[in-house]
Amino acid sequence: MTDAAEEYEAVVVGCGPGGAAAAATLARNGVETLVLERGVDAGSKNVSGGLIYAEESAPYTIDGLFPDFREEATERPVTENIIHNIAGDKVKSFDIGDLHHHDTAWADAVLRRKMDSWLAKQVHERTRETGGGLLTEVHVTGLLRERGEIVGVTTEELDPIKADIVVAADGVNSELARDAGLMDWEEPEEWFQGVKAVVDMEPEVINDRFDVAPDDGAAHLFSGDLFDGVRGGGFLYTNESSLSIGTVFHLDSIAEERAEPHELLDSLLTHPLMAQWLSDEYDEREYSAKLVPDSKKAAHPSPHEDRLVLVGDAAGQMQAQGPIIKGMNHAVTAGALAAEAFADARARDDPSQAGDLYEKKLHDEGVMDKLRPTGYKVFGQLGELGPVDDLSNAIAESAVGRFGVRAAAGLLERAYASPRMVSMIPDTKLPYVTLPTVIAEELGEPVTDENTVSPPDLGDRIGDLTYDVGDPHIELVDKSFEASGTAVTACPVSAEDFGGGCYRDEMVQTNGSEEHLVSLDTQPCVECGTCAIVADTEWEHPAGGKGVEFNQG
Amino acid sequence: MHTVVMTKGVPDFREGQVSFDEDGHLERGKTPTVMNPNDKHALRAAFQTKVRNGGHVSLMSMGPPGYEEVLQEGMRDVYADDLYLLSDREMGAADTWATAMTVATGLQNLDEQPDLVFAGFKTADGETGHTGPQTCWCLDWPMITHVLSLDIDEDAGTVRAKRLVDGDISEIETVEAPMPCFIVADPEFEPTYRKASHRLKHKDLREETQQRAEEYEEHLTVWDHEDLNLDPDYIGLDGSPTIVSGVDPIPKAPSEREATMIEADEREALEPVLDELTPYAAGD
């Protein structure tokens, strides 16, 4: 066989919501579109907390592009939104329905394997009609260049492929975005890390325990002192016959505190507040983990280069501000806008304009302002300056601050539910830990239920995942503990004094001196990307169809 | 391009499927018949020619009417455009020679003459590996055995193959032959699809063949010896020069070692296993 490149008009890399939206929109415009997905099935590599939104202000929504989406691919709609402020066993709950409903046409809980594989079927049917189609188990490794210009993609499984447009929807650890030099894995401050347990529960039991109708669902958020001071919070969403329970923390905070992500998740699962929902027969279907870009810092303002456009997580388009966590909807909008931009550029006989047009559409349609809100730029970043942060924490914890919290309980609840206030939240301890703790201490009631949940240990959690890793895909470049030791704790499938994970550290005797070294076994890797940031690695995804396979996601 | 694959139904020797009586004889009645596993490699090789070069893939077998399901299995699990079963009582109890005569006649009876005929590397029951090469001898075609990979040049009318020399994995040669040609696929044959367009076509064809297999009867042709104009004296038992003088069951290996049974439903119960095995872990 020859090595000559094949040509398609468009190549979309990744079939999550961003890739699916791009592919569907390209196909609708009659563009010959090839979609390459590296999982054995779309969704097998994808994890999300689990809420997908359709925003009233968005030019594209997932159900607009895929009309049967909500019937076929989602779990329960969110009809109740509560945030719980926790201090010890004291809890003060606020209804943040107003925040949730702001600009929201609907929001549904989803499990990604089911959702993405359904989307992939629709995408294949639609793109096949254009002469393209969707292929799974293809790992796109990088960009194909001619005379320095991006002209297509290279893959592990196929000959190079040329295209007039390459849509990189290859997720948070996008190899294409990094090949193009548009994204990196440098600053822990730009990332969150989420871990999640999907817990089995009969639909009737969910209806009963959450007091929701069969077609309704609840979203609960948790913050306060239950996470050992690590900045972040927890969530619980109701699916049709399971719960998605997880925690999301700033990666720099996980790294600094040497926190063990799975233990933070366990802190939530075993808190007395959870007893009302979780019974003795706690049955965890799946443990999963994912990096989450913080769009305020990581969303690329100009996510394109030559014929390459980035959409969704690959471009850092993940909005996480306090209780708002929106990613998939922005990926959908961005994917469709990128496709629209290419269709427009092609109509003008100049496909090379697609990237600039895409960038303009992101701004004109208000996507960039949602991802990088002005309020955060003005007030939030100010709050992150050391002295301001120290002062705010001191005030909130002081008698004066506490008096204010007591006096202004109603105002606080309204503030929590205000989209404008939330957009200004700084990434500091104040909103994530100090304030919720003070609120709970001053206003909360003790929860006396006994929580009897005993979550599986990390070994069992890893053991329940499906792996076919193939060759090691991550290389540990600097094995010293100084350079890479953080991975031992921060990696969601590793832990100190746990032998079965990816990373472990040991003291090694060499020529009379002792060295503190780190070793890596990629066998249990969940491909979250944490170690690409907190350790010194050469990080790549496994080959197509290889590596972890999520059944829930 | 017309490609034909020869296959045979064999007892399913997989654990849990196969059944033996007290004397160690195979219980045919209790053991399901499946497509000979090595033939699936041959069918995958033929499917590769369909994906890359187009044309038509036929799957052919000689055997009792029940072999229809063997053909259906090949159509469903790999690929076939149509199915041919050579079947009547006169063909029964044939040895490899009589089978080869019958199948070669079946191949010559096809409307469109094949460009390639594939066979698998020996059957799971007889294990002779004779039927393919003997069929080729009847056709008087060139033959390439132990084939690992295959490229077809339709314009030149040639096939180029990588093959194991003497079935030895350490020695691989590349050979070229004119078509029509007979190919024996090695169990190590790996179809390769390096083009996105090939993979997309593969996906389409797999979907089609699975649907076709649901109604395989509509794509099945059954020929008896009269359809093939075969003299009963030269086929079946009468046409078989092989005489099986006897079958000796291989005695079961005597189990002389001591066995300790350990219930393994609990983690603690595995501790004794560890205790037993630990001394060996050092490689002693």
mmCIF file of N, CA and C in Angstrom, chain A residues 356-456:
data_model
loop_
_atom_site.group_PDB
_atom_site.id
_atom_site.type_symbol
_atom_site.label_atom_id
_atom_site.label_comp_id
_atom_site.label_asym_id
_atom_site.label_seq_id
_atom_site.Cartn_x
_atom_site.Cartn_y
_atom_site.Cartn_z
ATOM 1 N N ASP A 356 -10.133 32.582 11.335
ATOM 2 C CA ASP A 356 -10.435 33.960 11.748
ATOM 3 C C ASP A 356 -11.941 34.163 11.934
ATOM 4 N N LEU A 357 -12.706 33.581 11.002
ATOM 5 C CA LEU A 357 -14.167 33.711 11.099
ATOM 6 C C LEU A 357 -14.694 33.047 12.372
ATOM 7 N N TYR A 358 -14.114 31.897 12.688
ATOM 8 C CA TYR A 358 -14.512 31.159 13.904
ATOM 9 C C TYR A 358 -14.254 32.013 15.139
ATOM 10 N N GLU A 359 -13.070 32.598 15.190
ATOM 11 C CA GLU A 359 -12.724 33.441 16.337
ATOM 12 C C GLU A 359 -13.723 34.605 16.473
ATOM 13 N N LYS A 360 -14.052 35.214 15.332
ATOM 14 C CA LYS A 360 -14.977 36.335 15.344
ATOM 15 C C LYS A 360 -16.357 35.893 15.842
ATOM 16 N N LYS A 361 -16.786 34.720 15.385
ATOM 17 C CA LYS A 361 -18.098 34.213 15.808
ATOM 18 C C LYS A 361 -18.121 33.935 17.307
ATOM 19 N N LEU A 362 -17.034 33.400 17.831
ATOM 20 C CA LEU A 362 -16.976 33.126 19.273
ATOM 21 C C LEU A 362 -17.186 34.418 20.070
ATOM 22 N N HIS A 363 -16.605 35.498 19.578
ATOM 23 C CA HIS A 363 -16.779 36.785 20.266
ATOM 24 C C HIS A 363 -18.170 37.354 20.027
ATOM 25 N N ASP A 364 -18.582 37.378 18.749
ATOM 26 C CA ASP A 364 -19.864 37.997 18.407
ATOM 27 C C ASP A 364 -21.035 37.281 19.066
ATOM 28 N N GLU A 365 -20.934 35.981 19.222
ATOM 29 C CA GLU A 365 -22.051 35.223 19.787
ATOM 30 C C GLU A 365 -21.994 35.193 21.316
ATOM 31 N N GLY A 366 -21.022 35.872 21.883
ATOM 32 C CA GLY A 366 -20.974 35.991 23.344
ATOM 33 C C GLY A 366 -20.338 34.802 24.059
ATOM 34 N N VAL A 367 -19.794 33.846 23.276
ATOM 35 C CA VAL A 367 -19.212 32.661 23.913
ATOM 36 C C VAL A 367 -17.975 33.050 24.730
ATOM 37 N N MET A 368 -17.113 33.890 24.153
ATOM 38 C CA MET A 368 -15.876 34.237 24.849
ATOM 39 C C MET A 368 -16.150 34.988 26.151
ATOM 40 N N ASP A 369 -17.201 35.811 26.159
ATOM 41 C CA ASP A 369 -17.459 36.554 27.394
ATOM 42 C C ASP A 369 -17.984 35.640 28.503
ATOM 43 N N LYS A 370 -18.656 34.554 28.100
ATOM 44 C CA LYS A 370 -19.076 33.573 29.118
ATOM 45 C C LYS A 370 -17.867 32.819 29.652
ATOM 46 N N LEU A 371 -16.927 32.540 28.751
ATOM 47 C CA LEU A 371 -15.756 31.757 29.156
ATOM 48 C C LEU A 371 -14.760 32.589 29.948
ATOM 49 N N ARG A 372 -14.629 33.852 29.561
ATOM 50 C CA ARG A 372 -13.712 34.757 30.259
ATOM 51 C C ARG A 372 -14.489 36.012 30.654
ATOM 52 N N PRO A 373 -15.319 35.916 31.696
ATOM 53 C CA PRO A 373 -16.208 37.029 32.018
ATOM 54 C C PRO A 373 -15.455 38.268 32.495
ATOM 55 N N THR A 374 -15.973 39.427 32.111
ATOM 56 C CA THR A 374 -15.348 40.691 32.477
ATOM 57 C C THR A 374 -15.333 40.863 34.000
ATOM 58 N N GLY A 375 -16.405 40.441 34.657
ATOM 59 C CA GLY A 375 -16.489 40.581 36.110
ATOM 60 C C GLY A 375 -15.336 39.898 36.814
ATOM 61 N N TYR A 376 -14.951 38.730 36.306
ATOM 62 C CA TYR A 376 -13.836 38.014 36.913
ATOM 63 C C TYR A 376 -12.527 38.749 36.690
ATOM 64 N N LYS A 377 -12.391 39.294 35.462
ATOM 65 C CA LYS A 377 -11.152 40.009 35.136
ATOM 66 C C LYS A 377 -10.974 41.185 36.092
ATOM 67 N N VAL A 378 -12.073 41.894 36.401
ATOM 68 C CA VAL A 378 -11.982 43.105 37.210
ATOM 69 C C VAL A 378 -11.877 42.777 38.699
ATOM 70 N N PHE A 379 -12.818 41.937 39.172
ATOM 71 C CA PHE A 379 -12.880 41.729 40.621
ATOM 72 C C PHE A 379 -12.245 40.415 41.070
ATOM 73 N N GLY A 380 -12.489 39.362 40.309
ATOM 74 C CA GLY A 380 -12.033 38.037 40.719
ATOM 75 C C GLY A 380 -10.531 37.969 40.846
ATOM 76 N N GLN A 381 -9.837 38.441 39.812
ATOM 77 C CA GLN A 381 -8.375 38.347 39.831
ATOM 78 C C GLN A 381 -7.788 39.230 40.928
ATOM 79 N N LEU A 382 -8.475 40.354 41.207
ATOM 80 C CA LEU A 382 -8.051 41.207 42.308
ATOM 81 C C LEU A 382 -8.071 40.420 43.610
ATOM 82 N N GLY A 383 -9.148 39.645 43.785
ATOM 83 C CA GLY A 383 -9.309 38.853 45.006
ATOM 84 C C GLY A 383 -8.259 37.774 45.148
ATOM 85 N N GLU A 384 -7.594 37.434 44.040
ATOM 86 C CA GLU A 384 -6.590 36.371 44.106
ATOM 87 C C GLU A 384 -5.227 36.884 44.529
ATOM 88 N N LEU A 385 -5.058 38.215 44.551
ATOM 89 C CA LEU A 385 -3.781 38.773 45.013
ATOM 90 C C LEU A 385 -3.608 38.411 46.482
ATOM 91 N N GLY A 386 -2.427 38.017 46.869
ATOM 92 C CA GLY A 386 -2.173 37.521 48.226
ATOM 93 C C GLY A 386 -2.753 38.374 49.341
ATOM 94 N N PRO A 387 -2.357 39.648 49.448
ATOM 95 C CA PRO A 387 -2.824 40.458 50.577
ATOM 96 C C PRO A 387 -4.348 40.587 50.614
ATOM 97 N N VAL A 388 -4.966 40.741 49.441
ATOM 98 C CA VAL A 388 -6.419 40.894 49.398
ATOM 99 C C VAL A 388 -7.074 39.609 49.896
ATOM 100 N N ASP A 389 -6.532 38.483 49.453
ATOM 101 C CA ASP A 389 -7.070 37.179 49.843
ATOM 102 C C ASP A 389 -6.975 37.001 51.358
ATOM 103 N N ASP A 390 -5.786 37.305 51.902
ATOM 104 C CA ASP A 390 -5.588 37.154 53.350
ATOM 105 C C ASP A 390 -6.587 38.010 54.116
ATOM 106 N N LEU A 391 -6.728 39.248 53.650
ATOM 107 C CA LEU A 391 -7.617 40.191 54.324
ATOM 108 C C LEU A 391 -9.063 39.683 54.270
ATOM 109 N N SER A 392 -9.494 39.239 53.091
ATOM 110 C CA SER A 392 -10.881 38.773 52.931
ATOM 111 C C SER A 392 -11.150 37.584 53.849
ATOM 112 N N ASN A 393 -10.205 36.637 53.879
ATOM 113 C CA ASN A 393 -10.371 35.475 54.735
ATOM 114 C C ASN A 393 -10.485 35.898 56.192
ATOM 115 N N ALA A 394 -9.592 36.864 56.598
ATOM 116 C CA ALA A 394 -9.585 37.310 57.975
ATOM 117 C C ALA A 394 -10.914 37.970 58.324
ATOM 118 N N ILE A 395 -11.422 38.784 57.407
ATOM 119 C CA ILE A 395 -12.693 39.468 57.680
ATOM 120 C C ILE A 395 -13.833 38.448 57.792
ATOM 121 N N ALA A 396 -13.880 37.525 56.820
ATOM 122 C CA ALA A 396 -14.974 36.557 56.829
ATOM 123 C C ALA A 396 -14.978 35.734 58.100
ATOM 124 N N GLU A 397 -13.788 35.432 58.600
ATOM 125 C CA GLU A 397 -13.711 34.587 59.797
ATOM 126 C C GLU A 397 -13.841 35.400 61.080
ATOM 127 N N SER A 398 -13.682 36.728 60.999
ATOM 128 C CA SER A 398 -13.714 37.570 62.196
ATOM 129 C C SER A 398 -15.136 37.689 62.731
ATOM 130 N N ALA A 399 -15.220 38.243 63.932
ATOM 131 C CA ALA A 399 -16.534 38.444 64.550
ATOM 132 C C ALA A 399 -17.403 39.322 63.672
ATOM 133 N N VAL A 400 -16.790 40.353 63.081
ATOM 134 C CA VAL A 400 -17.552 41.261 62.229
ATOM 135 C C VAL A 400 -18.123 40.494 61.033
ATOM 136 N N GLY A 401 -17.238 39.721 60.398
ATOM 137 C CA GLY A 401 -17.655 38.943 59.230
ATOM 138 C C GLY A 401 -18.764 37.977 59.604
ATOM 139 N N ARG A 402 -18.609 37.323 60.708
ATOM 140 C CA ARG A 402 -19.614 36.358 61.151
ATOM 141 C C ARG A 402 -20.948 37.041 61.440
ATOM 142 N N PHE A 403 -20.857 38.250 62.039
ATOM 143 C CA PHE A 403 -22.085 38.995 62.291
ATOM 144 C C PHE A 403 -22.770 39.302 60.954
ATOM 145 N N GLY A 404 -21.938 39.711 59.995
ATOM 146 C CA GLY A 404 -22.469 40.025 58.663
ATOM 147 C C GLY A 404 -23.166 38.819 58.053
ATOM 148 N N VAL A 405 -22.562 37.658 58.188
ATOM 149 C CA VAL A 405 -23.151 36.438 57.631
ATOM 150 C C VAL A 405 -24.506 36.162 58.276
ATOM 151 N N ARG A 406 -24.559 36.325 59.616
ATOM 152 C CA ARG A 406 -25.832 36.078 60.305
ATOM 153 C C ARG A 406 -26.892 37.086 59.869
ATOM 154 N N ALA A 407 -26.462 38.369 59.804
ATOM 155 C CA ALA A 407 -27.423 39.433 59.504
ATOM 156 C C ALA A 407 -27.929 39.334 58.070
ATOM 157 N N ALA A 408 -27.065 38.824 57.187
ATOM 158 C CA ALA A 408 -27.386 38.913 55.765
ATOM 159 C C ALA A 408 -27.678 37.565 55.137
ATOM 160 N N ALA A 409 -28.240 36.644 55.927
ATOM 161 C CA ALA A 409 -28.464 35.290 55.415
ATOM 162 C C ALA A 409 -29.254 35.302 54.103
ATOM 163 N N GLY A 410 -30.329 36.066 54.086
ATOM 164 C CA GLY A 410 -31.169 36.110 52.885
ATOM 165 C C GLY A 410 -30.420 36.688 51.707
ATOM 166 N N LEU A 411 -29.665 37.749 52.022
ATOM 167 C CA LEU A 411 -28.878 38.391 50.969
ATOM 168 C C LEU A 411 -27.855 37.412 50.396
ATOM 169 N N LEU A 412 -27.244 36.625 51.286
ATOM 170 C CA LEU A 412 -26.235 35.655 50.849
ATOM 171 C C LEU A 412 -26.833 34.626 49.896
ATOM 172 N N GLU A 413 -28.009 34.154 50.267
ATOM 173 C CA GLU A 413 -28.636 33.144 49.412
ATOM 174 C C GLU A 413 -28.891 33.734 48.030
ATOM 175 N N ARG A 414 -29.333 35.016 48.039
ATOM 176 C CA ARG A 414 -29.570 35.661 46.752
ATOM 177 C C ARG A 414 -28.258 35.857 45.987
ATOM 178 N N ALA A 415 -27.222 36.195 46.733
ATOM 179 C CA ALA A 415 -25.917 36.407 46.090
ATOM 180 C C ALA A 415 -25.418 35.115 45.450
ATOM 181 N N TYR A 416 -25.622 33.993 46.141
ATOM 182 C CA TYR A 416 -25.187 32.705 45.604
ATOM 183 C C TYR A 416 -25.927 32.369 44.329
ATOM 184 N N ALA A 417 -27.153 32.903 44.242
ATOM 185 C CA ALA A 417 -27.962 32.568 43.075
ATOM 186 C C ALA A 417 -27.865 33.645 41.998
ATOM 187 N N SER A 418 -26.920 34.582 42.163
ATOM 188 C CA SER A 418 -26.810 35.661 41.183
ATOM 189 C C SER A 418 -25.730 35.352 40.159
ATOM 190 N N PRO A 419 -26.110 35.251 38.897
ATOM 191 C CA PRO A 419 -25.117 34.951 37.858
ATOM 192 C C PRO A 419 -23.998 35.979 37.835
ATOM 193 N N ARG A 420 -24.348 37.258 38.119
ATOM 194 C CA ARG A 420 -23.353 38.321 38.051
ATOM 195 C C ARG A 420 -22.336 38.188 39.177
ATOM 196 N N MET A 421 -22.842 37.926 40.372
ATOM 197 C CA MET A 421 -21.947 37.749 41.509
ATOM 198 C C MET A 421 -21.023 36.550 41.276
ATOM 199 N N VAL A 422 -21.642 35.473 40.783
ATOM 200 C CA VAL A 422 -20.877 34.238 40.620
ATOM 201 C C VAL A 422 -19.741 34.416 39.616
ATOM 202 N N SER A 423 -19.969 35.249 38.607
ATOM 203 C CA SER A 423 -18.941 35.424 37.581
ATOM 204 C C SER A 423 -17.713 36.137 38.146
ATOM 205 N N MET A 424 -17.859 36.763 39.312
ATOM 206 C CA MET A 424 -16.732 37.510 39.886
ATOM 207 C C MET A 424 -15.952 36.688 40.907
ATOM 208 N N ILE A 425 -16.417 35.479 41.169
ATOM 209 C CA ILE A 425 -15.792 34.694 42.232
ATOM 210 C C ILE A 425 -14.302 34.481 41.956
ATOM 211 N N PRO A 426 -13.443 34.865 42.917
ATOM 212 C CA PRO A 426 -12.025 34.594 42.719
ATOM 213 C C PRO A 426 -11.697 33.141 43.053
ATOM 214 N N ASP A 427 -10.593 32.646 42.492
ATOM 215 C CA ASP A 427 -10.181 31.266 42.756
ATOM 216 C C ASP A 427 -9.379 31.188 44.048
ATOM 217 N N THR A 428 -9.984 31.522 45.141
ATOM 218 C CA THR A 428 -9.267 31.506 46.417
ATOM 219 C C THR A 428 -10.038 30.662 47.413
ATOM 220 N N LYS A 429 -9.448 30.561 48.587
ATOM 221 C CA LYS A 429 -10.084 29.801 49.655
ATOM 222 C C LYS A 429 -11.397 30.443 50.091
ATOM 223 N N LEU A 430 -11.491 31.770 49.968
ATOM 224 C CA LEU A 430 -12.649 32.488 50.514
ATOM 225 C C LEU A 430 -13.978 31.908 50.036
ATOM 226 N N PRO A 431 -14.235 31.877 48.738
ATOM 227 C CA PRO A 431 -15.550 31.400 48.312
ATOM 228 C C PRO A 431 -15.700 29.884 48.432
ATOM 229 N N TYR A 432 -14.603 29.161 48.289
ATOM 230 C CA TYR A 432 -14.714 27.698 48.233
ATOM 231 C C TYR A 432 -14.729 27.067 49.614
ATOM 232 N N VAL A 433 -13.985 27.663 50.560
ATOM 233 C CA VAL A 433 -13.830 27.011 51.853
ATOM 234 C C VAL A 433 -14.294 27.915 52.994
ATOM 235 N N THR A 434 -13.672 29.116 53.086
ATOM 236 C CA THR A 434 -13.893 29.941 54.258
ATOM 237 C C THR A 434 -15.353 30.364 54.390
ATOM 238 N N LEU A 435 -15.876 30.967 53.340
ATOM 239 C CA LEU A 435 -17.230 31.507 53.425
ATOM 240 C C LEU A 435 -18.279 30.409 53.663
ATOM 241 N N PRO A 436 -18.253 29.313 52.881
ATOM 242 C CA PRO A 436 -19.243 28.263 53.155
ATOM 243 C C PRO A 436 -19.130 27.726 54.580
ATOM 244 N N THR A 437 -17.885 27.649 55.080
ATOM 245 C CA THR A 437 -17.699 27.127 56.433
ATOM 246 C C THR A 437 -18.309 28.074 57.453
ATOM 247 N N VAL A 438 -18.019 29.365 57.288
ATOM 248 C CA VAL A 438 -18.568 30.351 58.209
ATOM 249 C C VAL A 438 -20.099 30.367 58.124
ATOM 250 N N ILE A 439 -20.617 30.291 56.907
ATOM 251 C CA ILE A 439 -22.081 30.265 56.730
ATOM 252 C C ILE A 439 -22.673 29.086 57.500
ATOM 253 N N ALA A 440 -22.054 27.921 57.335
ATOM 254 C CA ALA A 440 -22.584 26.731 58.005
ATOM 255 C C ALA A 440 -22.459 26.848 59.508
ATOM 256 N N GLU A 441 -21.327 27.402 59.965
ATOM 257 C CA GLU A 441 -21.128 27.527 61.419
ATOM 258 C C GLU A 441 -22.141 28.479 62.026
ATOM 259 N N GLU A 442 -22.405 29.576 61.313
ATOM 260 C CA GLU A 442 -23.270 30.602 61.889
ATOM 261 C C GLU A 442 -24.753 30.318 61.655
ATOM 262 N N LEU A 443 -25.082 29.722 60.510
ATOM 263 C CA LEU A 443 -26.497 29.583 60.158
ATOM 264 C C LEU A 443 -26.963 28.131 60.120
ATOM 265 N N GLY A 444 -26.021 27.192 60.098
ATOM 266 C CA GLY A 444 -26.373 25.803 59.821
ATOM 267 C C GLY A 444 -26.953 25.070 61.012
ATOM 268 N N GLU A 445 -27.615 23.970 60.690
ATOM 269 C CA GLU A 445 -28.128 23.051 61.703
ATOM 270 C C GLU A 445 -27.311 21.770 61.613
ATOM 271 N N PRO A 446 -27.046 21.149 62.764
ATOM 272 C CA PRO A 446 -26.293 19.896 62.694
ATOM 273 C C PRO A 446 -27.114 18.790 62.017
ATOM 274 N N VAL A 447 -26.425 17.963 61.216
ATOM 275 C CA VAL A 447 -27.065 16.794 60.616
ATOM 276 C C VAL A 447 -26.709 15.609 61.488
ATOM 277 N N THR A 448 -27.721 14.885 61.958
ATOM 278 C CA THR A 448 -27.433 13.829 62.936
ATOM 279 C C THR A 448 -27.527 12.434 62.339
ATOM 280 N N ASP A 449 -27.894 12.348 61.037
ATOM 281 C CA ASP A 449 -28.013 11.009 60.432
ATOM 282 C C ASP A 449 -26.673 10.284 60.479
ATOM 283 N N GLU A 450 -26.763 8.969 60.619
ATOM 284 C CA GLU A 450 -25.529 8.191 60.605
ATOM 285 C C GLU A 450 -25.270 7.685 59.188
ATOM 286 N N ASN A 451 -24.108 8.013 58.648
ATOM 287 C CA ASN A 451 -23.761 7.576 57.300
ATOM 288 C C ASN A 451 -22.968 6.277 57.400
ATOM 289 N N THR A 452 -23.519 5.202 56.832
ATOM 290 C CA THR A 452 -22.871 3.893 56.951
ATOM 291 C C THR A 452 -22.167 3.479 55.654
ATOM 292 N N VAL A 453 -22.064 4.430 54.709
ATOM 293 C CA VAL A 453 -21.424 4.084 53.433
ATOM 294 C C VAL A 453 -19.946 3.787 53.644
ATOM 295 N N SER A 454 -19.483 2.651 53.095
ATOM 296 C CA SER A 454 -18.031 2.463 53.067
ATOM 297 C C SER A 454 -17.613 2.295 51.612
ATOM 298 N N PRO A 455 -17.056 3.366 51.040
ATOM 299 C CA PRO A 455 -16.701 3.338 49.620
ATOM 300 C C PRO A 455 -15.617 2.297 49.341
ATOM 301 N N PRO A 456 -15.569 1.774 48.135
ATOM 302 C CA PRO A 456 -14.528 0.803 47.779
ATOM 303 C C PRO A 456 -13.142 1.440 47.897
#
